[in-house]
Short mmCIF file of C-alpha atoms in Angstrom, two decimals:
data_model
loop_
_atom_site.label_atom_id
_atom_site.label_comp_id
_atom_site.label_asym_id
_atom_site.label_seq_id
_atom_site.Cartn_x
_atom_site.Cartn_y
_atom_site.Cartn_z
CA MET A 1 0.03 -0.02 0.00
CA VAL A 2 1.42 3.40 -1.03
CA LYS A 3 0.49 6.68 0.82
CA ASP A 4 -0.56 8.92 -2.05
CA ALA A 5 -3.74 10.60 -3.29
CA ALA A 6 -6.26 8.26 -4.93
CA SER A 7 -6.22 8.93 -8.64
CA LEU A 8 -7.48 5.94 -10.59
CA ARG A 9 -10.02 3.22 -9.51
CA ILE A 10 -10.51 -0.04 -11.46
CA LEU A 11 -12.83 -2.97 -10.79
CA HIS A 12 -11.15 -6.17 -12.02
CA ILE A 13 -13.50 -9.09 -12.47
CA GLY A 14 -12.54 -12.68 -12.96
CA ASP A 15 -13.42 -15.27 -15.76
CA THR A 16 -17.14 -15.38 -16.18
CA HIS A 17 -17.82 -18.47 -18.34
CA ILE A 18 -21.33 -17.32 -18.95
CA ASP A 19 -24.13 -19.96 -19.58
CA ASP A 20 -27.01 -17.44 -19.37
CA PRO A 21 -26.22 -13.76 -19.25
CA GLU A 22 -29.74 -12.91 -17.70
CA THR A 23 -29.39 -15.28 -14.83
CA ASN A 24 -25.70 -14.90 -13.99
CA HIS A 25 -25.47 -14.08 -10.38
CA TYR A 26 -21.97 -12.86 -10.66
CA LEU A 27 -22.77 -10.21 -13.35
CA GLU A 28 -25.80 -9.24 -11.44
CA ALA A 29 -23.81 -8.49 -8.36
CA ILE A 30 -21.15 -6.63 -10.23
CA GLU A 31 -23.76 -4.44 -11.94
CA LYS A 32 -25.37 -3.50 -8.66
CA HIS A 33 -21.99 -2.80 -6.97
CA ILE A 34 -20.95 -0.56 -9.80
CA ALA A 35 -24.25 1.19 -9.86
CA GLU A 36 -23.95 2.20 -6.20
CA ARG A 37 -20.34 3.36 -6.63
CA GLN A 38 -21.07 5.46 -9.72
CA LYS A 39 -23.48 7.65 -7.89
CA ASP A 40 -20.47 9.29 -6.07
CA GLU A 41 -17.70 11.15 -8.02
CA SER A 42 -15.14 10.49 -5.52
CA THR A 43 -15.77 6.73 -5.43
CA LYS A 44 -16.78 5.97 -8.95
CA TYR A 45 -14.73 3.49 -11.07
CA HIS A 46 -13.04 4.67 -14.16
CA ALA A 47 -13.01 1.16 -15.77
CA MET A 48 -13.93 -2.39 -15.19
CA THR A 49 -11.38 -4.82 -16.67
CA SER A 50 -12.10 -8.48 -17.67
CA PRO A 51 -9.61 -11.35 -18.44
CA GLY A 52 -11.94 -12.97 -20.91
CA ASP A 53 -13.36 -16.60 -20.91
CA PHE A 54 -16.80 -15.11 -21.60
CA LEU A 55 -18.18 -18.29 -22.93
CA GLN A 56 -18.47 -21.64 -21.53
CA LEU A 57 -16.90 -23.87 -24.28
CA HIS A 58 -16.73 -27.07 -22.14
CA SER A 59 -19.63 -29.52 -22.39
CA SER A 60 -19.30 -30.63 -18.75
CA ALA A 61 -21.07 -27.51 -17.69
CA PRO A 62 -24.26 -25.68 -19.00
CA GLY A 63 -23.40 -23.09 -21.73
CA THR A 64 -22.30 -22.56 -25.32
CA ALA A 65 -20.70 -25.97 -25.88
CA ASN A 66 -23.90 -27.68 -24.70
CA ARG A 67 -26.14 -25.59 -26.84
CA SER A 68 -23.75 -26.22 -29.77
CA LEU A 69 -24.26 -29.95 -29.41
CA GLU A 70 -28.16 -29.83 -29.11
CA LYS A 71 -28.52 -31.45 -32.44
CA VAL A 72 -26.44 -34.46 -31.34
CA ILE A 73 -28.06 -35.22 -28.05
CA PRO A 74 -31.41 -36.53 -29.24
CA ASN A 75 -29.47 -39.04 -31.50
CA VAL A 76 -27.22 -40.08 -28.60
CA ILE A 77 -30.30 -40.85 -26.40
CA LYS A 78 -32.09 -42.77 -29.25
CA GLU A 79 -28.84 -44.71 -29.91
CA ILE A 80 -28.56 -45.77 -26.23
CA GLU A 81 -32.17 -46.55 -25.75
CA THR A 82 -32.79 -48.60 -28.91
CA LYS A 83 -29.55 -50.44 -29.61
CA GLU A 84 -29.36 -53.72 -27.66
CA HIS A 85 -25.66 -53.87 -27.24
CA HIS A 86 -25.72 -50.37 -25.76
CA LYS A 87 -28.63 -51.23 -23.43
CA ARG A 88 -26.91 -54.43 -22.23
CA GLN A 89 -23.62 -52.65 -21.48
CA LEU A 90 -25.26 -49.82 -19.51
CA SER A 91 -27.43 -52.36 -17.73
CA ARG A 92 -24.15 -54.10 -16.54
CA TYR A 93 -22.80 -50.91 -15.12
CA ASN A 94 -26.11 -50.12 -13.36
CA SER A 95 -26.36 -53.81 -11.98
CA THR A 96 -22.77 -53.42 -10.62
CA ILE A 97 -23.59 -50.35 -8.74
CA GLU A 98 -26.78 -51.87 -7.33
CA ASN A 99 -24.93 -54.94 -6.12
CA ILE A 100 -22.31 -52.67 -4.37
CA PHE A 101 -25.35 -50.84 -2.71
CA LYS A 102 -26.91 -54.13 -1.60
CA ARG A 103 -23.59 -55.60 -0.31
CA ASN A 104 -22.82 -52.49 1.71
CA ASN A 105 -26.49 -51.83 2.78
CA ILE A 106 -26.59 -48.48 0.97
CA LYS A 107 -30.17 -47.15 0.52
CA GLU A 108 -30.42 -44.58 -2.33
CA GLY A 109 -31.92 -41.32 -1.08
CA GLU A 110 -31.40 -42.35 2.49
CA THR A 111 -27.83 -43.19 3.17
CA GLN A 112 -25.61 -40.08 3.53
CA VAL A 113 -22.43 -39.94 1.55
CA LYS A 114 -20.46 -39.27 4.72
CA ASP A 115 -21.53 -42.74 5.99
CA ILE A 116 -20.19 -44.64 3.11
CA ASP A 117 -16.76 -46.20 3.56
CA GLU A 118 -14.16 -44.45 1.33
CA ARG A 119 -13.14 -47.66 -0.39
CA VAL A 120 -16.67 -48.49 -1.22
CA MET A 121 -17.35 -44.82 -2.48
CA SER A 122 -14.16 -44.95 -4.66
CA GLU A 123 -15.50 -48.27 -6.13
CA ILE A 124 -18.85 -46.74 -6.95
CA GLN A 125 -17.26 -43.67 -8.44
CA ASP A 126 -15.02 -45.84 -10.68
CA ILE A 127 -17.96 -47.66 -12.14
CA ILE A 128 -19.78 -44.25 -12.70
CA ARG A 129 -16.78 -42.87 -14.55
CA GLU A 130 -16.67 -46.03 -16.72
CA ARG A 131 -20.36 -45.61 -17.48
CA GLN A 132 -19.77 -41.98 -18.39
CA LYS A 133 -16.80 -42.76 -20.53
CA TYR A 134 -18.88 -45.41 -22.36
CA VAL A 135 -21.66 -42.95 -23.16
CA GLU A 136 -19.13 -40.34 -24.30
CA GLN A 137 -17.65 -42.75 -26.68
CA VAL A 138 -21.13 -43.38 -28.16
CA LYS A 139 -21.68 -39.59 -28.42
CA GLN A 140 -18.25 -39.14 -30.12
CA GLY A 141 -19.02 -41.91 -32.68
CA LEU A 142 -22.24 -40.33 -33.52
CA ILE A 143 -20.75 -36.88 -33.90
CA ASP A 144 -18.18 -38.21 -36.27
CA ASP A 145 -20.84 -40.00 -38.34
CA MET A 146 -22.94 -36.80 -38.45
CA ILE A 147 -19.96 -34.67 -39.44
CA THR A 148 -19.12 -37.14 -42.18
CA SER A 149 -22.65 -37.15 -43.50
CA ARG A 150 -22.73 -33.30 -43.16
CA GLU A 151 -25.78 -33.66 -40.99
CA PHE A 152 -23.84 -31.72 -38.33
CA THR A 153 -21.90 -28.69 -39.61
CA LEU A 154 -20.23 -25.37 -38.63
CA ASP A 155 -23.61 -23.82 -39.44
CA ASP A 156 -25.05 -25.67 -36.37
CA ILE A 157 -22.38 -24.22 -34.07
CA ILE A 158 -21.26 -20.78 -35.29
CA PRO A 159 -24.64 -19.07 -34.97
CA ILE A 160 -25.07 -20.31 -31.51
CA ILE A 161 -21.68 -18.83 -30.51
CA GLU A 162 -22.46 -15.60 -32.31
CA ASN A 163 -25.84 -15.28 -30.58
CA ASP A 164 -24.28 -16.01 -27.15
CA TYR A 165 -21.70 -13.16 -27.68
CA GLN A 166 -24.56 -10.87 -28.62
CA ALA A 167 -26.40 -11.80 -25.58
CA ILE A 168 -23.36 -11.33 -23.45
CA GLY A 169 -22.59 -7.92 -25.08
CA ASN A 170 -26.10 -6.79 -24.42
CA ARG A 171 -25.72 -7.70 -20.79
CA PHE A 172 -22.37 -5.89 -20.38
CA GLN A 173 -23.77 -2.96 -22.13
CA ARG A 174 -26.05 -2.33 -19.18
CA ILE A 175 -22.86 -2.11 -17.07
CA LYS A 176 -21.17 0.33 -19.47
CA ASP A 177 -24.27 2.55 -19.46
CA LEU A 178 -23.49 3.20 -15.77
CA GLY A 179 -20.83 5.42 -16.91
CA ILE A 180 -17.78 3.05 -16.86
CA GLU A 181 -15.14 2.05 -19.40
CA LEU A 182 -15.01 -1.73 -20.00
CA LEU A 183 -11.66 -3.13 -20.98
CA ALA A 184 -10.95 -6.82 -21.94
CA VAL A 185 -8.70 -9.36 -23.47
CA PRO A 186 -10.05 -12.84 -24.72
CA GLY A 187 -9.39 -16.19 -22.93
CA ASN A 188 -8.87 -19.54 -24.07
CA HIS A 189 -12.58 -20.45 -24.00
CA ASP A 190 -13.11 -17.60 -26.54
CA THR A 191 -13.17 -17.47 -30.30
CA LYS A 192 -12.63 -14.64 -32.81
CA HIS A 193 -16.40 -13.92 -32.61
CA VAL A 194 -15.59 -12.27 -29.25
CA TYR A 195 -14.49 -9.14 -31.15
CA ALA A 196 -18.21 -8.66 -32.07
CA MET A 197 -18.42 -7.15 -28.57
CA ASP A 198 -15.74 -4.50 -29.35
CA THR A 199 -16.76 -0.81 -29.38
CA GLU A 200 -15.72 -0.79 -33.19
CA ASN A 201 -18.67 -3.21 -33.79
CA ASN A 202 -20.92 -1.20 -31.55
CA GLY A 203 -20.18 -3.54 -28.62
CA PRO A 204 -19.53 -2.51 -24.91
CA PHE A 205 -15.77 -3.53 -24.67
CA THR A 206 -12.52 -2.09 -25.70
CA PHE A 207 -10.33 -5.04 -26.45
CA VAL A 208 -6.83 -3.99 -25.29
CA ASP A 209 -5.17 -6.94 -27.25
CA THR A 210 -6.15 -5.25 -30.66
CA ARG A 211 -4.80 -1.81 -29.80
CA GLU A 212 -1.37 -0.24 -29.08
CA LYS A 213 -2.62 1.12 -25.73
CA VAL A 214 -5.64 2.46 -23.97
CA THR A 215 -5.40 5.55 -21.83
CA LEU A 216 -7.51 6.06 -18.55
CA THR A 217 -7.58 9.49 -17.07
CA GLY A 218 -7.80 9.46 -13.32
CA TYR A 219 -9.70 11.84 -10.96
CA ASP A 220 -6.79 14.26 -10.88
CA GLY A 221 -6.07 14.24 -14.51
CA THR A 222 -3.12 11.68 -14.31
CA GLU A 223 -2.95 9.41 -17.52
CA PHE A 224 -2.60 5.69 -17.09
CA ILE A 225 -1.52 3.47 -20.06
CA VAL A 226 -3.13 0.03 -20.17
CA GLN A 227 -1.61 -2.64 -22.57
CA GLY A 228 -2.29 -6.41 -22.94
CA ASP A 229 -2.44 -9.56 -24.85
CA PRO A 230 -4.17 -12.89 -24.06
CA ASN A 231 -1.10 -14.73 -22.83
CA THR A 232 -2.58 -18.23 -23.08
CA PHE A 233 -1.78 -21.37 -24.96
CA GLU A 234 -4.90 -23.50 -24.58
CA ILE A 235 -7.39 -23.90 -27.28
CA PRO A 236 -11.06 -24.11 -26.40
CA PRO A 237 -11.53 -27.43 -24.65
CA TYR A 238 -13.56 -30.41 -25.91
CA ILE A 239 -15.46 -28.55 -28.81
CA ASN A 240 -12.19 -27.99 -30.55
CA ARG A 241 -12.08 -31.63 -31.53
CA VAL A 242 -15.56 -31.29 -33.08
CA LEU A 243 -14.64 -28.08 -34.90
CA ALA A 244 -11.32 -29.46 -36.21
CA LYS A 245 -13.09 -32.31 -37.89
CA MET A 246 -15.76 -29.92 -39.41
CA PHE A 247 -13.00 -27.62 -40.75
CA ASN A 248 -11.04 -30.59 -42.20
CA HIS A 249 -14.18 -31.99 -43.96
CA LYS A 250 -13.52 -32.17 -47.75
CA ASP A 251 -16.55 -30.04 -48.61
CA GLU A 252 -15.90 -27.25 -45.98
CA THR A 253 -14.48 -23.94 -47.53
CA ARG A 254 -14.19 -22.00 -44.15
CA SER A 255 -10.87 -22.51 -42.18
CA ALA A 256 -9.92 -22.75 -38.55
CA GLU A 257 -8.01 -19.45 -38.79
CA ASP A 258 -11.38 -17.78 -39.51
CA PHE A 259 -12.80 -18.96 -36.23
CA PHE A 260 -9.98 -19.56 -33.60
CA LEU A 261 -7.89 -16.86 -31.96
CA ASN A 262 -4.07 -17.05 -31.92
CA TYR A 263 -3.57 -19.33 -28.86
CA ASP A 264 0.11 -19.27 -29.30
CA SER A 265 0.26 -15.90 -27.20
CA GLY A 266 1.12 -17.78 -24.11
CA LEU A 267 3.95 -19.87 -25.50
CA CYS A 268 7.56 -18.96 -24.98
CA LEU A 269 10.80 -19.40 -26.87
CA ASP A 270 12.87 -17.73 -24.20
CA PRO A 271 13.84 -20.32 -21.58
CA LYS A 272 13.71 -17.69 -18.89
CA ASN A 273 10.08 -17.47 -19.15
CA GLN A 274 9.41 -21.14 -18.93
CA CYS A 275 8.46 -22.82 -15.73
CA LYS A 276 10.64 -25.61 -14.25
CA PRO A 277 9.31 -28.32 -14.45
CA ASN A 278 7.06 -27.46 -17.45
CA ARG A 279 3.85 -29.11 -16.76
CA MET A 280 2.41 -28.57 -20.32
CA GLY A 281 5.32 -30.18 -22.07
CA LEU A 282 6.26 -27.08 -23.85
CA ASP A 283 9.80 -26.65 -22.53
CA ASN A 284 11.72 -27.69 -25.73
CA LEU A 285 10.35 -25.01 -28.02
CA GLU A 286 13.50 -22.97 -27.76
CA ALA A 287 15.48 -26.07 -28.88
CA ASP A 288 14.28 -25.98 -32.43
CA GLN A 289 13.68 -22.34 -33.62
CA LYS A 290 12.85 -23.42 -37.19
CA SER A 291 9.90 -25.84 -36.12
CA GLY A 292 6.49 -24.97 -37.52
CA LYS A 293 5.21 -24.12 -33.99
CA ALA A 294 8.14 -21.98 -33.12
CA LEU A 295 7.73 -20.03 -36.40
CA GLU A 296 3.94 -19.49 -35.52
CA ILE A 297 5.01 -18.25 -32.11
CA LYS A 298 7.59 -15.86 -33.54
CA ASN A 299 4.99 -14.43 -35.99
CA TYR A 300 2.61 -13.82 -33.09
CA GLN A 301 5.30 -12.20 -31.11
CA THR A 302 6.31 -10.00 -34.10
CA GLU A 303 2.71 -8.79 -34.55
CA ALA A 304 2.33 -8.13 -30.82
CA ARG A 305 5.47 -6.04 -30.54
CA ASP A 306 4.74 -4.05 -33.66
CA ARG A 307 1.17 -3.32 -32.20
CA MET A 308 2.32 -2.22 -28.60
CA ARG A 309 5.60 -0.75 -30.05
CA ASN A 310 8.09 0.01 -27.16
CA ALA A 311 7.99 -2.09 -23.98
CA GLY A 312 8.06 -0.31 -20.57
CA THR A 313 5.31 2.30 -21.43
CA ALA A 314 2.42 0.55 -19.70
CA ASP A 315 1.30 1.22 -16.18
CA ILE A 316 -1.23 -1.67 -16.13
CA TYR A 317 -1.14 -5.04 -18.10
CA LEU A 318 -4.37 -6.70 -18.78
CA THR A 319 -4.01 -10.41 -19.74
CA HIS A 320 -5.81 -13.76 -19.53
CA LYS A 321 -3.03 -15.50 -17.60
CA ILE A 322 -0.92 -13.91 -14.83
CA THR A 323 2.74 -13.64 -15.72
CA GLU A 324 4.44 -15.01 -12.52
CA HIS A 325 3.79 -17.62 -9.91
CA THR A 326 1.33 -19.74 -12.17
CA GLY A 327 3.58 -22.86 -12.65
CA TYR A 328 3.03 -22.78 -16.34
CA GLY A 329 5.56 -20.24 -17.49
CA THR A 330 4.45 -17.13 -19.41
CA GLY A 331 4.46 -15.91 -22.99
CA ASP A 332 7.64 -13.92 -24.10
CA VAL A 333 5.53 -10.85 -24.95
CA ALA A 334 3.63 -10.79 -21.80
CA ALA A 335 6.90 -11.18 -19.72
CA GLU A 336 8.44 -8.36 -21.70
CA TYR A 337 5.67 -5.76 -21.69
CA SER A 338 4.42 -6.32 -18.08
CA LYS A 339 7.72 -5.83 -16.57
CA ALA A 340 7.60 -2.26 -15.34
CA VAL A 341 3.83 -2.09 -14.55
CA ALA A 342 2.07 -1.52 -11.29
CA THR A 343 -0.32 -4.40 -11.78
CA VAL A 344 -1.06 -7.38 -13.96
CA LEU A 345 -4.67 -7.89 -13.99
CA ALA A 346 -5.60 -11.42 -15.22
CA GLY A 347 -7.66 -14.62 -14.78
CA HIS A 348 -7.53 -18.08 -16.08
CA GLN A 349 -6.95 -20.04 -12.81
CA HIS A 350 -10.33 -20.34 -11.14
CA GLY A 351 -9.09 -19.89 -7.86
CA ILE A 352 -7.89 -16.55 -6.24
CA GLN A 353 -4.41 -15.37 -7.03
CA ILE A 354 -2.57 -12.32 -5.39
CA GLY A 355 1.11 -12.50 -6.13
CA GLU A 356 2.51 -15.86 -4.99
CA ILE A 357 -0.88 -16.52 -3.10
CA SER A 358 -2.72 -19.00 -5.26
CA ASN A 359 -5.90 -19.86 -3.32
CA LEU A 360 -8.22 -18.60 -0.66
CA GLN A 361 -6.54 -21.02 1.97
CA GLU A 362 -3.14 -19.55 1.36
CA LEU A 363 -4.55 -16.04 1.64
CA ASN A 364 -6.18 -16.85 4.94
CA GLN A 365 -2.99 -18.19 6.23
CA ALA A 366 -0.96 -15.22 5.10
CA ILE A 367 -3.37 -12.82 6.70
CA GLY A 368 -3.26 -14.93 9.92
CA SER A 369 0.50 -14.89 10.09
CA SER A 370 0.88 -11.18 9.34
CA THR A 371 2.28 -9.04 12.27
CA GLU A 372 1.63 -5.72 10.66
CA ILE A 373 -1.50 -3.77 11.83
CA GLU A 374 -2.82 -0.63 10.41
CA GLU A 375 -5.90 1.39 11.36
CA ILE A 376 -8.38 1.94 8.40
CA ASP A 377 -11.66 3.79 8.88
CA GLY A 378 -11.45 3.22 12.67
CA TYR A 379 -10.66 -0.53 12.41
CA LYS A 380 -7.34 -2.30 13.14
CA VAL A 381 -6.60 -4.59 10.16
CA LYS A 382 -3.69 -6.86 9.37
CA VAL A 383 -1.63 -5.87 6.34
CA LEU A 384 0.16 -7.90 3.71
CA GLU A 385 3.28 -6.54 2.26
CA PHE A 386 4.25 -7.03 -1.51
CA ASP A 387 7.28 -6.13 -3.22
CA PRO A 388 6.79 -2.66 -4.59
CA ASP A 389 9.44 -3.40 -7.37
CA GLU A 390 7.29 -6.16 -8.87
CA ALA A 391 4.03 -5.92 -10.62
CA LEU A 392 1.13 -6.91 -8.18
CA GLN A 393 -0.43 -9.96 -9.90
CA LEU A 394 -4.26 -10.08 -9.29
CA ASN A 395 -6.68 -12.81 -10.45
CA GLY A 396 -10.16 -12.94 -8.97
CA GLY A 397 -10.79 -16.55 -10.12
CA THR A 398 -14.55 -17.18 -10.67
CA GLU A 399 -16.07 -15.64 -7.56
CA PHE A 400 -14.02 -12.72 -6.48
CA ALA A 401 -13.38 -9.09 -7.84
CA PHE A 402 -10.73 -6.58 -6.97
CA GLU A 403 -11.03 -2.98 -6.55
CA VAL A 404 -7.65 -1.55 -7.40
CA VAL A 405 -6.94 2.14 -6.47
CA TYR A 406 -3.87 3.79 -7.88
CA GLY A 407 -2.19 6.94 -6.69
CA SER A 408 -1.34 9.87 -8.62
CA ASN A 409 2.33 8.45 -8.59
CA LYS A 410 0.79 5.52 -10.74
CA LYS A 411 1.59 2.97 -7.69
CA VAL A 412 -1.07 0.70 -6.01
CA LYS A 413 -2.48 2.69 -3.26
CA GLU A 414 -5.09 0.18 -2.16
CA VAL A 415 -6.67 -3.24 -3.11
CA ILE A 416 -10.11 -4.25 -1.93
CA MET A 417 -11.32 -7.77 -2.47
CA TYR A 418 -15.04 -8.57 -3.01
CA GLN A 419 -16.40 -12.07 -2.85
CA VAL A 420 -19.55 -12.70 -5.04
CA GLN A 421 -21.95 -15.28 -3.34
CA GLN A 422 -25.30 -16.31 -4.35
CA LYS A 423 -27.91 -15.90 -1.81
CA ALA A 424 -29.77 -19.04 -0.65
CA ALA A 425 -33.32 -19.19 -1.77
#
């Protein structure tokens, strides 16, 4: 914390993974909070920043991916319910579970999970996973057949993604209408269609990763430079396999480059930026600078450097994945352009991150062990110290948001953490 007059106030939100914009309790809470704060000129936010992952492109949760597969699901159900070999196999799984229940006197709907022996519970879960895997294999087989026959094409998926971004953009427009700038970068769950929400397309967001810089002016006229890039290396999960087959179909004229973002932004050729050990198996990229992937990364980095020009001019770096302490390494561009900033505002990991603190339990432990006390608004509170010479890395995960207050010296003056919780019915 730096003792200096408040100049700029930003609300940094986490990944949203929106399945329904109108019933998203996180967005509802954020909107109400901003509406209250914008009433007072001395407390209003100048901007809200988002690290992307607007869509939910994993079919294990409700959202865009599930809607994109709606044409397939009835066929899967029909296949399972009508084909005898599927019925027999699923019946075996169900019978095995029933026998485990009988053998251990487990009564469905009555026996509490906590009362089931761990080994028995593990046995049940193994069978359930096998059953799910079998159903998934049936679904994948049907998807492949439907893609081959052109019964299932990009025209069944792209309009759903476009409509979801339109709905999300409309929802965020309500927040922008409160008198606040919305800045963003896309995440690894997003596609190129995310830019339909850009202000250049009459959307609510200014996407920092498509501009040299964005300038925010504080209460006292101090100008803050925001730069950023996605800094991710993961393609949209699960649905990518489906789309890849569609793009590769002999009758398809569209290409993956028209749809996917450049997900090489978080890969690194400089060994200094790679984590040790590298969990993603990407630690040998610098060994072959002439490989196809290495050349793709170089091209991305050249484009990003040309866009942002000279490194060291930004005060705030907005990105999808934080540039330190993640255990995955960081893209060369993000490492280079975030070096001299006050904060790196990011997302990706679904748990909270503050510097080296990587989850709520670690945060509580750090606060508990702190011996420094300050009085704020009449309350004695414990204070955590961070290295003022390093960018403060902030990621709200999926249920927190940070209010970041910068002083006129462009240093972080104060950070307030908000937890967004859904009220019980």
